[in-house]
Short mmCIF file of C-alpha atoms in Angstrom, two decimals:
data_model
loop_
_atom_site.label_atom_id
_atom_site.label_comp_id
_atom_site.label_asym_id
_atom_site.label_seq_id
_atom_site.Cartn_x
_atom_site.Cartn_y
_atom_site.Cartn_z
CA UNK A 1 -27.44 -26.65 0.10
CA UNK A 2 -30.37 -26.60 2.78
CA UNK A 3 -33.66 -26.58 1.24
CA UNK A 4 -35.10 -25.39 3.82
CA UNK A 5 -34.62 -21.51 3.52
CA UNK A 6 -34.74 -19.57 0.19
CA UNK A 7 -32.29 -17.11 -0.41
CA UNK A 8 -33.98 -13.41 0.42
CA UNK A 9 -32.02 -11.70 -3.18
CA UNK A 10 -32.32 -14.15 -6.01
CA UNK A 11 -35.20 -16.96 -4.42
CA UNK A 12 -32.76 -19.64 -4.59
CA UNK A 13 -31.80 -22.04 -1.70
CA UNK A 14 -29.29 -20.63 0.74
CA UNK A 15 -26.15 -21.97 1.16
CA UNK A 16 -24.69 -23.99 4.25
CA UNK A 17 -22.77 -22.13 6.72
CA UNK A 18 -19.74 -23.25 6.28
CA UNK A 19 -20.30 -22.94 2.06
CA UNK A 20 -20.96 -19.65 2.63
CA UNK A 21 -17.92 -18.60 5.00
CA UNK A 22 -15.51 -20.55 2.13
CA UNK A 23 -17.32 -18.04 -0.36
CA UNK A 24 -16.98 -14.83 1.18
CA UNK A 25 -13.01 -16.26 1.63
CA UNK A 26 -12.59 -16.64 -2.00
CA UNK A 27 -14.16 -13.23 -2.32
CA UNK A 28 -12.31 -11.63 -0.36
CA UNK A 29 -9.03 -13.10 -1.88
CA UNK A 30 -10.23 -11.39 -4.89
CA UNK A 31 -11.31 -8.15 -4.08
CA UNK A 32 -7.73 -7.80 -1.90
CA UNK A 33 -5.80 -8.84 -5.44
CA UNK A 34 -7.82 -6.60 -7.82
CA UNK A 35 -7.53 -3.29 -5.15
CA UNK A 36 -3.86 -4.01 -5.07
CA UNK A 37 -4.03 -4.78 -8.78
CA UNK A 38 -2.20 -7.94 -8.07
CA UNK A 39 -2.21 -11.02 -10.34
CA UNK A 40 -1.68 -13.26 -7.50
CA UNK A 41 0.10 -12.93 -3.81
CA UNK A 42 3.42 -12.35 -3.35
CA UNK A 43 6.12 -14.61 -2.87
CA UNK A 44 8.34 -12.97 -0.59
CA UNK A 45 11.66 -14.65 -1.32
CA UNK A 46 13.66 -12.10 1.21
CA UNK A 47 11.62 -10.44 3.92
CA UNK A 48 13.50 -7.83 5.99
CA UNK A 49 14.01 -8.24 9.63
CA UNK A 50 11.62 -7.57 11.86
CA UNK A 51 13.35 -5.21 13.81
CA UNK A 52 14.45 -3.11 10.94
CA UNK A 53 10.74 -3.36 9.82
CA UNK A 54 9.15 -1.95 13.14
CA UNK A 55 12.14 0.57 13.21
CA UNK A 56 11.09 1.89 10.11
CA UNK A 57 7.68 2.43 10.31
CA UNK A 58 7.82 4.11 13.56
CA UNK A 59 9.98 6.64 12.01
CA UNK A 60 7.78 6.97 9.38
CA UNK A 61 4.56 7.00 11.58
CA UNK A 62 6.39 10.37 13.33
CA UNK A 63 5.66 12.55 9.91
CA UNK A 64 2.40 9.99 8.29
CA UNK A 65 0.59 12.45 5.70
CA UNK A 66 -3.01 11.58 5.40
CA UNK A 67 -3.91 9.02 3.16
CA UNK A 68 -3.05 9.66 -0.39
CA UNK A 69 -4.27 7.82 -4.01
CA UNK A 70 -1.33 6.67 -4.53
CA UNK A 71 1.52 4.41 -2.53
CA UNK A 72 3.97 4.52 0.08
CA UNK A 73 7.09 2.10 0.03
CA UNK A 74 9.68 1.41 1.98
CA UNK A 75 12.52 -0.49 0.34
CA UNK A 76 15.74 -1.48 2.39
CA UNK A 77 18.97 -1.87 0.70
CA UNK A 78 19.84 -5.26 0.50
CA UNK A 79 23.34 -5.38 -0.50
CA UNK A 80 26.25 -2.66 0.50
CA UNK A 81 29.57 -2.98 -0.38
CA UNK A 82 31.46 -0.57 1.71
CA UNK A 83 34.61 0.41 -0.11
CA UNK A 84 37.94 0.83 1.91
CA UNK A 85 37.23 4.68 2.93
CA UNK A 86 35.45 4.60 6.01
CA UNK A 87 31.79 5.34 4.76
CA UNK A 88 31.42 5.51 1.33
CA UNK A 89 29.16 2.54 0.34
CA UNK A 90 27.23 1.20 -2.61
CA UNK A 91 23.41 0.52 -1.66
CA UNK A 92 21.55 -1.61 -3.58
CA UNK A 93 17.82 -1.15 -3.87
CA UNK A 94 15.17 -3.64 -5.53
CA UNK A 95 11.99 -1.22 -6.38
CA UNK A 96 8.97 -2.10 -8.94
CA UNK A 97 6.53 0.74 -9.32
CA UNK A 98 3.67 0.04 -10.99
CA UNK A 99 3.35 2.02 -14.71
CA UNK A 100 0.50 3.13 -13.69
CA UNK A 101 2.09 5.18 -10.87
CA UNK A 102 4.74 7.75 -10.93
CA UNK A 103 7.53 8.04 -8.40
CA UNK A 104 6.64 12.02 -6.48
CA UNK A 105 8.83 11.97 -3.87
CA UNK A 106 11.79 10.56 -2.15
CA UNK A 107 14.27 10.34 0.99
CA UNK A 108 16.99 8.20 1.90
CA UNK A 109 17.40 7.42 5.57
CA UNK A 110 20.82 6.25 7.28
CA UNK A 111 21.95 5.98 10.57
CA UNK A 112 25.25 7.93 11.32
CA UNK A 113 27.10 5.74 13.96
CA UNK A 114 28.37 7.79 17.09
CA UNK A 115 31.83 7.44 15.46
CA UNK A 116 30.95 10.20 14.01
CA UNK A 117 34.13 13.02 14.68
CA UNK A 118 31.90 16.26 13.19
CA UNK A 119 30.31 17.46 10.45
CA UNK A 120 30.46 14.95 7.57
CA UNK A 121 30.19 16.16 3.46
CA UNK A 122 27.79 13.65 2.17
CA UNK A 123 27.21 13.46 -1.61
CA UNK A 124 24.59 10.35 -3.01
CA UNK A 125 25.00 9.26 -6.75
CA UNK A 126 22.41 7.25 -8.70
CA UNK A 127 24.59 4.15 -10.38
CA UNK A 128 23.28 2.62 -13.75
CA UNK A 129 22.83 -0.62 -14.09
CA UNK A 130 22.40 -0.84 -17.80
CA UNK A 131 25.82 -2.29 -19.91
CA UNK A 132 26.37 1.23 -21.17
CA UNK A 133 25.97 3.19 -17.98
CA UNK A 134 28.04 0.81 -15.54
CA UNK A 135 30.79 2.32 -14.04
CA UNK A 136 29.24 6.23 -14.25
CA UNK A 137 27.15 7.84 -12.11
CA UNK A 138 24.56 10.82 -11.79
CA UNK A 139 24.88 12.95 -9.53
CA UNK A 140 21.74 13.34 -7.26
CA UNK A 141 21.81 15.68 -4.20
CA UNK A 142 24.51 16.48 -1.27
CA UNK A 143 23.71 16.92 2.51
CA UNK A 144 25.92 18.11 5.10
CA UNK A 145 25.23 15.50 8.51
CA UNK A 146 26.17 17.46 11.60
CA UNK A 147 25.58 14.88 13.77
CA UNK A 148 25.03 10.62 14.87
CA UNK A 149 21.67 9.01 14.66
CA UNK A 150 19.06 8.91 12.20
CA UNK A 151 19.17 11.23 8.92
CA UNK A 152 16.36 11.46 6.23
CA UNK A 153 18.28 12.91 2.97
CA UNK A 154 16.00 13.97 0.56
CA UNK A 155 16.12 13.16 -3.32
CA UNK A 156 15.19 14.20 -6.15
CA UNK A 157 12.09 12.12 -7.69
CA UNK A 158 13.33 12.92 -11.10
CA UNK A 159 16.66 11.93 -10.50
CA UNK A 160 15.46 7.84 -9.54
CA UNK A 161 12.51 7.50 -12.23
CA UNK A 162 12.94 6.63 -15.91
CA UNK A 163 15.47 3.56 -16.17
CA UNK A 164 12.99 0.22 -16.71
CA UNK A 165 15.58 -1.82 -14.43
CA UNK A 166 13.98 -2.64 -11.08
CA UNK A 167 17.47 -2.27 -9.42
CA UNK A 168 18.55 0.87 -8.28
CA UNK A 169 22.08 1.84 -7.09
CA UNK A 170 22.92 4.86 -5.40
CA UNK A 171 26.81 5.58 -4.66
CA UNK A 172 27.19 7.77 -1.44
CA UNK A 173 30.54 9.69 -1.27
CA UNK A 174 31.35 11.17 1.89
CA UNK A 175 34.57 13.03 3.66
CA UNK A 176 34.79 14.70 7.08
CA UNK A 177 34.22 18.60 6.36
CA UNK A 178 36.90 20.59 5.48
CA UNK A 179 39.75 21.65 7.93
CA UNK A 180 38.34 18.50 10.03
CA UNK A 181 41.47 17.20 10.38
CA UNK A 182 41.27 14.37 12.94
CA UNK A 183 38.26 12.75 11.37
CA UNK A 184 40.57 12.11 7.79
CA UNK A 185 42.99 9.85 10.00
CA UNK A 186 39.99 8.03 11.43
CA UNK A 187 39.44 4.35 10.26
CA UNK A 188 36.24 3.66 11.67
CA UNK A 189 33.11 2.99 9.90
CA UNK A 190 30.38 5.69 9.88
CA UNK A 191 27.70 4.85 8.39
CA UNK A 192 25.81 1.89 9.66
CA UNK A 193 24.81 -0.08 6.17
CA UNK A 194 24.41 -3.40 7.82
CA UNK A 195 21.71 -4.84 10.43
CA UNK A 196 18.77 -3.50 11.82
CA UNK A 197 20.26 0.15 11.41
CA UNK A 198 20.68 -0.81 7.32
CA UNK A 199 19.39 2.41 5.11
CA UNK A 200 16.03 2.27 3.47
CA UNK A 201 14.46 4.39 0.83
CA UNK A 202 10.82 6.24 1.58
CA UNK A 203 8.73 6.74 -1.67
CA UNK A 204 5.42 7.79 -2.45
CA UNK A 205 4.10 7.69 -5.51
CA UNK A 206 0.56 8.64 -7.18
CA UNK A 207 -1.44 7.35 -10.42
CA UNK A 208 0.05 8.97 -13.53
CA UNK A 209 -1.84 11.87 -14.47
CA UNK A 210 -2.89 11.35 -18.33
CA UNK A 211 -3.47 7.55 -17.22
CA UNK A 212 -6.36 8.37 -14.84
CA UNK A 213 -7.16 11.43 -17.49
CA UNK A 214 -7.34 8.42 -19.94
CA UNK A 215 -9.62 6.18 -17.78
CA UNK A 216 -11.83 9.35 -16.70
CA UNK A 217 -12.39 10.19 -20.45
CA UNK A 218 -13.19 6.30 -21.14
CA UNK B 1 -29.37 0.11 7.00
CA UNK B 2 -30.66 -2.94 9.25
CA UNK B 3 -27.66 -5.51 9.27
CA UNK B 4 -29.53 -8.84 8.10
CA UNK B 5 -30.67 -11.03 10.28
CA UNK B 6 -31.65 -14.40 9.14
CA UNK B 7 -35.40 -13.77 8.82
CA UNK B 8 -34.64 -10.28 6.88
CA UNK B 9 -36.19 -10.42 3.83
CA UNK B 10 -35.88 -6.90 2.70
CA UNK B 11 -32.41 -5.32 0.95
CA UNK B 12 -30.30 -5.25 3.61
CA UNK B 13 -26.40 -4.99 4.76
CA UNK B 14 -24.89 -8.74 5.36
CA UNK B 15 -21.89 -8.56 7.80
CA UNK B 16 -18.35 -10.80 7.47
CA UNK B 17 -15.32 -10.01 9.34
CA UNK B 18 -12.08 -11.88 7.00
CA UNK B 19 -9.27 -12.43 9.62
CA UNK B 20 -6.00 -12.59 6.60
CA UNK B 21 -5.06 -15.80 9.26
CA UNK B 22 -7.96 -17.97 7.62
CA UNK B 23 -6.71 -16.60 4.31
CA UNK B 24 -3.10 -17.52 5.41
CA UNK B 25 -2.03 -13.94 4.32
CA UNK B 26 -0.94 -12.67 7.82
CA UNK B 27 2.95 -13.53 6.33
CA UNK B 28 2.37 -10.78 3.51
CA UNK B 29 -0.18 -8.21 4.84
CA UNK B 30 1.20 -6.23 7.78
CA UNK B 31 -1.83 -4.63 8.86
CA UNK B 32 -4.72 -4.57 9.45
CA UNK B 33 -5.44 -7.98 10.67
CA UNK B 34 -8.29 -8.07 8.86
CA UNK B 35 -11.49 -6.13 7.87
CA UNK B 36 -15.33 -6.08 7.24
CA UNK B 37 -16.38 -7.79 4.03
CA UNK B 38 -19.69 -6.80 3.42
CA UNK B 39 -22.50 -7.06 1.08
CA UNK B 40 -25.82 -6.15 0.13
CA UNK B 41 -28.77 -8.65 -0.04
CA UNK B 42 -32.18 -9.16 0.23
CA UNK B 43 -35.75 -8.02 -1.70
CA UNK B 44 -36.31 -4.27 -3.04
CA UNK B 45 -40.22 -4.28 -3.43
CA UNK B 46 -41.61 -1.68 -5.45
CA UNK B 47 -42.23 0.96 -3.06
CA UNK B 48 -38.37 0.26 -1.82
CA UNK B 49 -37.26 0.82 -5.05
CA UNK B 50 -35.14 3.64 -5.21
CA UNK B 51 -34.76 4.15 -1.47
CA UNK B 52 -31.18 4.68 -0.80
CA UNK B 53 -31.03 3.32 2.66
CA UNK B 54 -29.33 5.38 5.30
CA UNK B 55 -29.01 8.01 2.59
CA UNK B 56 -32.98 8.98 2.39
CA UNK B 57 -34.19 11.98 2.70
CA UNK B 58 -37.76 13.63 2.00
CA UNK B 59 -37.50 13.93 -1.35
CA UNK B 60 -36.79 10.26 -1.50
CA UNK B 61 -39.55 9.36 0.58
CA UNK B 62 -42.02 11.41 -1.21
CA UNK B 63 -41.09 9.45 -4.02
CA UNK B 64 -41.27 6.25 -2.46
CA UNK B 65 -44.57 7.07 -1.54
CA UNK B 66 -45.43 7.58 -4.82
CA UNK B 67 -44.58 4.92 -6.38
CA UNK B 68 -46.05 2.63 -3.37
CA UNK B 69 -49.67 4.12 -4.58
CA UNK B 70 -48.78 3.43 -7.79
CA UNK B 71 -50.35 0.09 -9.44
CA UNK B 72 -47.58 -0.51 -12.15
CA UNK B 73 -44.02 -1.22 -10.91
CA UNK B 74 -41.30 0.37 -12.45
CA UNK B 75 -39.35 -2.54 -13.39
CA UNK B 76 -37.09 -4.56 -11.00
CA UNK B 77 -35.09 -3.28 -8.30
CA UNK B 78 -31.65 -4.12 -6.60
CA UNK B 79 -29.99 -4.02 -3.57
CA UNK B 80 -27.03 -2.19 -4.20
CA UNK B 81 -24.09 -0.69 -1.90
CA UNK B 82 -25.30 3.04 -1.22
CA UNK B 83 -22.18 4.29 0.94
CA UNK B 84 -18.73 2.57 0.93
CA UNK B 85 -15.68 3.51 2.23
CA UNK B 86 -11.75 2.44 2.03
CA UNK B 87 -9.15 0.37 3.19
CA UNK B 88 -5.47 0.83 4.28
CA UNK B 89 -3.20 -2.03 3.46
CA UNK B 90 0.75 -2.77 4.87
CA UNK B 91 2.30 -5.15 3.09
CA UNK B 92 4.95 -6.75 1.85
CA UNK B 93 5.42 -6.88 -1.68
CA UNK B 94 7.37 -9.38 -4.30
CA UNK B 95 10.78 -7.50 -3.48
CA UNK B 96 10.58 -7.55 -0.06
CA UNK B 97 9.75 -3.77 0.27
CA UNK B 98 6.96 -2.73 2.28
CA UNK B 99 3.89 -0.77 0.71
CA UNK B 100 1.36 1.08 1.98
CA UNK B 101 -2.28 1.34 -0.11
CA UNK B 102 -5.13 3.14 0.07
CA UNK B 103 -7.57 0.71 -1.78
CA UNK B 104 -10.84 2.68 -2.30
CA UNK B 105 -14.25 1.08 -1.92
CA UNK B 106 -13.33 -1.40 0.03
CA UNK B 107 -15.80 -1.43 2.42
CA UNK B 108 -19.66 -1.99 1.87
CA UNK B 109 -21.00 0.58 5.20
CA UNK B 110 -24.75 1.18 3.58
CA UNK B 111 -26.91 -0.75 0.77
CA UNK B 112 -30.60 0.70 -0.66
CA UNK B 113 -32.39 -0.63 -3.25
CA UNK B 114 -32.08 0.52 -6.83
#
């Protein structure tokens, strides 16, 4: 600590530069982990790829809302397992909302490949992962996709909250539309689970109303 | 508010920019690169006491005034943050999914004394 100069708030002696600079480090550390209301920082054991990453958010840049209280996630499914048809899949998604936020609102993006022979009959179930739910699933919305590229599929929030699991597994069912003959002989993939065209989920959620009714009150 | 310079004695706004590369963050928080830690510091004498930096008006200088001419302090007075605003955070959380904050009151943009 220099003697020389006295601090100007509390009179005592001012630190050295470099003191100071490892201070306001460690401060800011903290004040990043409480306003994320993070114990510590993440480990991140599987980071997506980078393309997928930038693909992503420039999609999601097109339609950016202004800022909101709550969150916005983006959570790419990490394992498919496409069954024999030629696009129905099993998507895998690893989510942890905070209890102190609710899920409000929710769309599944996938990319259609050009393969594509018409109109495809898209229907997305939510799988449970609990012992006594494995093997059923609830149904959640269905979409008709007229066409290749990128799709946003809306879901219902109330359909993906509730189950304390941080896995979620959605089951998409698809078939060419009816009296689309040519597509049903068709053994070509069509949905693109895999790479940096792999689906990922946009959320946003917002702090639970009788939580901040609670800490307003207190 | 004056940002302080070293011979500032009176309250005012001290300036640090935190790159997250000297926190060793950058491989968790997307963007921003990283922003303005700032804080408040320095002396509130008695006929600063009250003044609410950028945020005065007439009333509050009347009342300064006031209390400048008047021969018993009030009590102590701090320099506080008067005006703050917040900050967006990208990043990637413990499952790999990427989240985007708002964390409010982030940023220290005005201090005034108590």
């Amino acid at each position: 600590q220099e003697t020389r100069s006295v601090c100007p708030s509390c009179g005592g002696p001012t630190l050295a530069p470099q003191a100071e600079r490892a201070l306001v480090l460690e401060l800011a550390k903290q004040q990043i982990l409480e306003g994320l209301h993070l114990t510590g920082r993440p480990r991140i054991t599987n980071p997506p790829p980078q393309a997928a990453l930038s693909r992503a958010l420039q999609r999601l840049q097109q339609g950016s809302v202004a800022s909101t209280k709550g969150e916005e996630v983006i959570s790419f499914a990490t394992t498919t397992d496409s069954s024999t048809s030629t696009c129905s899949s099993m998507l895998t998604f690893h989510l942890s909302t905070p209890r102190s936020h609710q899920l409000s609102h929710a769309r599944l993006w996938l990319h259609v490949l050009p393969t594509l022979p018409g109109t495809l009959h898209l229907k997305i179930f939510r799988w449970g992962t609990r012992r006594r739910h494995r093997g059923s699933g609830t149904f959640l919305a269905e979409h008709h996709i007229p066409s290749p590229g990128w799709h946003a599929l809306t879901l219902p929030s109330s359909g993906l909250r509730g189950e304390e699991s941080r896995v979620l597994r959605l089951q998409l069912d698809c078939s060419p539309l009816e009296g689309n003959s040519t597509a049903a002989g068709q053994a070509q993939r069509l949905l693109d689970t895999e790479g940096n065209q792999r689906p990922f989920l946009e959320l946003k959620t917002r702090p639970n109303e009788q939580g901040a009714g609670r800490v307003r009150r207190r | 508010t004056p940002t302080c310079e070293p011979e500032t004695p009176l309250c005012c706004r001290r300036d640090h920019y935190v790159d997250f590369q000297d926190l060793g963050w950058r491989d968790w928080i997307l963007q921003p690169e990283g922003y303005q830690l700032n804080y408040c510091s320095g002396q509130c004498p008695s006929h600063l006491a009250g003044s609410p930096g950028i945020a005065a008006s007439f009333h509050s200088a009347v009342f300064s005034l006031l209390k400048a001419n008047n021969p018993w302090p009030l009590g102590t007075s701090c320099c506080v943050p008067t005006a703050r605003r917040p900050l967006s955070l990208l990043y990637l959380n413990r499952d790999g999914n990427v989240v985007k904050a708002d964390v409010p009151d982030m940023v220290v943009e005005a201090c005034g004394c108590s």
